[in-house]
Amino acid sequence: MFKINEYFDSKVVSIAFQTERLPATVGVMAPGAYEFGTDAPETVQVVSGALTIRQPGESEWRTYREGERFQVPGKAKFGVQVEVETAYLCLYG
């Protein structure tokens, strides 16, 4: 069954589901600055728009655009900046 998640006053909304192999979410983010924490490692693919990410322990930001992906380790926090409404797919594990 699907689970809807809302964060940051509904500026980030995702739907959780189970793929054939891994749990996943597909979601959208409104423009803004956010910090997320992970339990498990995550692979995030930008579906449309762009996400600017600061990886755990790093000071530099890197922008990922439509079709690009990045990984975040488990048990970590990472920063996200969003300039335009952006859609993403996240795989956990």
Coordinates of N, CA and C in Angstrom, one line a residue:
M1 N 0.8 -1.2 0.0 CA 0.0 0.0 0.0 C 0.9 1.2 0.0
F2 N 0.4 2.3 -0.6 CA 1.2 3.5 -0.7 C 1.1 4.3 0.7
K3 N 2.1 5.1 1.0 CA 2.1 5.9 2.1 C 2.5 7.3 1.7
I4 N 1.7 8.3 2.0 CA 2.1 9.7 1.6 C 2.8 10.4 2.8
N5 N 3.9 11.0 2.5 CA 4.7 11.7 3.5 C 4.8 13.2 3.1
E6 N 4.6 14.1 4.1 CA 4.7 15.5 3.9 C 5.7 16.1 4.9
Y7 N 6.6 16.9 4.4 CA 7.6 17.5 5.2 C 7.7 19.0 4.9
F8 N 8.2 19.8 5.9 CA 8.5 21.2 5.7 C 7.2 21.9 5.3
D9 N 6.2 21.8 6.1 CA 4.9 22.5 5.8 C 4.4 22.2 4.4
S10 N 4.5 20.9 4.0 CA 4.0 20.4 2.7 C 4.8 20.9 1.5
K11 N 6.0 21.4 1.7 CA 6.9 21.9 0.6 C 7.6 20.7 0.0
V12 N 7.6 19.6 0.7 CA 8.2 18.3 0.2 C 7.1 17.3 0.4
V13 N 6.7 16.6 -0.7 CA 5.7 15.6 -0.5 C 6.1 14.4 -1.3
S14 N 6.0 13.2 -0.7 CA 6.5 12.0 -1.4 C 5.4 10.9 -1.2
I15 N 5.5 9.9 -2.1 CA 4.7 8.7 -1.9 C 5.6 7.5 -1.8
A16 N 5.5 6.7 -0.8 CA 6.4 5.6 -0.5 C 5.7 4.3 -1.2
F17 N 6.6 3.5 -1.8 CA 6.1 2.2 -2.3 C 7.2 1.2 -2.4
Q18 N 6.9 0.0 -2.7 CA 7.9 -1.1 -2.7 C 8.2 -1.4 -4.2
T19 N 9.5 -1.3 -4.7 CA 9.8 -1.8 -6.0 C 10.0 -3.3 -5.9
E20 N 10.4 -3.9 -7.0 CA 10.7 -5.4 -7.0 C 11.8 -5.7 -6.0
R21 N 12.8 -4.8 -5.8 CA 13.9 -5.1 -5.0 C 14.0 -4.2 -3.7
L22 N 13.7 -2.9 -3.8 CA 14.0 -2.0 -2.7 C 12.8 -1.1 -2.4
P23 N 12.7 -0.6 -1.2 CA 11.7 0.4 -0.9 C 12.1 1.7 -1.6
A24 N 11.1 2.5 -2.0 CA 11.3 3.7 -2.7 C 10.3 4.8 -2.4
T25 N 10.6 6.0 -2.8 CA 9.7 7.1 -2.8 C 9.8 7.9 -4.1
V26 N 8.7 8.4 -4.5 CA 8.7 9.4 -5.6 C 8.0 10.6 -5.1
G27 N 8.6 11.8 -5.4 CA 8.1 13.0 -4.7 C 8.4 14.2 -5.5
V28 N 8.0 15.3 -4.9 CA 8.2 16.7 -5.4 C 8.7 17.6 -4.3
M29 N 9.5 18.6 -4.7 CA 10.0 19.6 -3.7 C 9.7 21.0 -4.3
A30 N 9.2 21.9 -3.5 CA 9.0 23.3 -3.8 C 10.4 24.0 -3.6
P31 N 10.6 25.1 -4.2 CA 11.8 25.9 -4.0 C 12.0 26.1 -2.5
G32 N 13.2 26.0 -2.0 CA 13.6 26.2 -0.6 C 14.9 25.5 -0.3
A33 N 15.2 25.6 1.0 CA 16.4 24.9 1.5 C 16.0 24.0 2.6
Y34 N 16.5 22.7 2.5 CA 16.1 21.7 3.4 C 17.3 20.9 3.9
E35 N 17.1 20.2 5.1 CA 18.1 19.2 5.5 C 17.3 17.9 5.8
F36 N 17.9 16.8 5.3 CA 17.3 15.5 5.4 C 18.2 14.6 6.2
G37 N 17.7 13.6 6.9 CA 18.5 12.6 7.5 C 18.2 11.3 6.9
T38 N 19.1 10.4 6.9 CA 18.9 9.1 6.3 C 19.1 8.0 7.3
D39 N 18.3 6.9 7.2 CA 18.5 5.7 8.0 C 19.4 4.7 7.2
A40 N 19.0 4.5 6.0 CA 19.7 3.6 5.1 C 20.3 4.4 4.0
P41 N 21.3 3.8 3.2 CA 21.8 4.5 2.1 C 20.7 4.8 1.1
E42 N 20.8 5.9 0.4 CA 19.8 6.3 -0.6 C 20.5 6.7 -1.9
T43 N 19.8 6.3 -3.0 CA 20.1 6.7 -4.4 C 19.0 7.6 -4.9
V44 N 19.3 8.8 -5.2 CA 18.2 9.8 -5.6 C 18.5 10.1 -7.1
Q45 N 17.4 10.0 -7.9 CA 17.5 10.4 -9.3 C 16.5 11.6 -9.5
V46 N 17.0 12.6 -10.1 CA 16.2 13.8 -10.4 C 15.4 13.5 -11.6
V47 N 14.1 13.6 -11.5 CA 13.2 13.3 -12.6 C 12.9 14.5 -13.5
S48 N 12.7 15.7 -12.8 CA 12.6 17.0 -13.5 C 13.1 18.0 -12.5
G49 N 13.6 19.1 -13.1 CA 14.1 20.2 -12.3 C 15.6 20.0 -11.9
A50 N 15.9 20.4 -10.7 CA 17.3 20.2 -10.2 C 17.4 20.3 -8.7
L51 N 18.3 19.5 -8.1 CA 18.6 19.5 -6.7 C 20.0 19.9 -6.5
T52 N 20.3 20.9 -5.6 CA 21.7 21.2 -5.3 C 21.9 20.6 -3.9
I53 N 23.0 19.8 -3.8 CA 23.2 18.9 -2.6 C 24.5 19.2 -2.0
R54 N 24.5 19.2 -0.7 CA 25.8 19.2 0.1 C 25.8 17.9 0.8
Q55 N 26.8 17.1 0.4 CA 26.9 15.8 1.0 C 27.4 15.9 2.4
P56 N 27.2 14.8 3.3 CA 27.6 14.8 4.6 C 29.1 15.0 4.7
G57 N 29.5 15.9 5.6 CA 31.0 16.2 5.8 C 31.6 17.0 4.8
E58 N 30.9 17.5 3.8 CA 31.5 18.3 2.7 C 31.0 19.8 2.9
S59 N 31.8 20.7 2.4 CA 31.4 22.1 2.4 C 30.9 22.6 1.1
E60 N 31.2 21.9 0.0 CA 30.8 22.4 -1.3 C 29.4 21.8 -1.7
W61 N 28.7 22.5 -2.5 CA 27.4 22.1 -3.1 C 27.6 21.7 -4.5
R62 N 26.8 20.7 -4.9 CA 26.8 20.2 -6.3 C 25.4 20.1 -6.8
T63 N 25.1 20.6 -8.0 CA 23.8 20.5 -8.6 C 23.6 19.3 -9.5
Y64 N 22.5 18.6 -9.3 CA 22.1 17.5 -10.1 C 20.8 17.8 -10.9
R65 N 20.9 17.6 -12.2 CA 19.7 18.0 -13.0 C 19.0 16.8 -13.5
E66 N 17.9 17.0 -14.2 CA 17.1 16.0 -14.8 C 17.9 14.8 -15.4
G67 N 17.6 13.6 -14.9 CA 18.3 12.4 -15.4 C 19.5 12.0 -14.6
E68 N 20.0 12.9 -13.8 CA 21.2 12.6 -13.0 C 20.8 12.1 -11.6
R69 N 21.8 11.3 -11.0 CA 21.5 10.7 -9.7 C 22.7 10.9 -8.8
F70 N 22.4 10.8 -7.5 CA 23.5 10.8 -6.5 C 23.2 9.9 -5.4
Q71 N 24.2 9.5 -4.6 CA 24.0 8.6 -3.5 C 24.4 9.3 -2.2
V72 N 23.6 9.0 -1.1 CA 23.9 9.5 0.2 C 24.0 8.3 1.1
P73 N 25.1 8.3 2.0 CA 25.2 7.2 2.9 C 24.1 7.1 4.0
G74 N 24.0 5.9 4.6 CA 23.0 5.8 5.7 C 23.5 6.5 6.9
K75 N 22.6 6.7 7.8 CA 22.9 7.4 9.1 C 23.6 8.7 8.9
A76 N 23.1 9.5 8.0 CA 23.8 10.8 7.7 C 22.7 11.9 7.5
K77 N 23.2 13.2 7.5 CA 22.4 14.3 7.2 C 23.0 15.0 5.9
F78 N 22.1 15.5 5.1 CA 22.6 16.2 3.9 C 21.7 17.4 3.6
G79 N 22.3 18.4 3.0 CA 21.5 19.6 2.7 C 21.0 19.6 1.3
V80 N 19.9 20.2 1.0 CA 19.3 20.3 -0.3 C 18.8 21.7 -0.5
Q81 N 19.1 22.3 -1.7 CA 18.6 23.6 -2.1 C 17.9 23.3 -3.4
V82 N 16.7 23.9 -3.5 CA 15.8 23.7 -4.7 C 15.4 25.1 -5.2
E83 N 15.7 25.4 -6.5 CA 15.4 26.7 -7.1 C 14.1 26.6 -7.9
V84 N 13.7 25.5 -8.4 CA 12.4 25.3 -9.2 C 11.8 24.1 -8.7
E85 N 10.5 24.0 -8.8 CA 9.8 22.8 -8.4 C 10.4 21.6 -9.1
T86 N 10.7 20.6 -8.3 CA 11.6 19.4 -8.7 C 10.9 18.1 -8.3
A87 N 11.0 17.1 -9.2 CA 10.5 15.8 -8.9 C 11.7 14.8 -8.8
Y88 N 11.6 13.8 -8.0 CA 12.7 12.9 -7.8 C 12.1 11.5 -7.5
L89 N 13.0 10.5 -7.7 CA 12.8 9.1 -7.3 C 13.9 8.7 -6.3
C90 N 13.6 8.2 -5.2 CA 14.6 7.8 -4.2 C 14.5 6.3 -3.9
L91 N 15.6 5.5 -4.0 CA 15.7 4.1 -3.7 C 16.4 4.0 -2.4
Y92 N 15.9 3.2 -1.5 CA 16.6 3.0 -0.2 C 17.2 1.6 0.0
G93 N 18.5 1.7 0.4 CA 19.2 0.4 0.7 C 20.3 0.2 -0.2

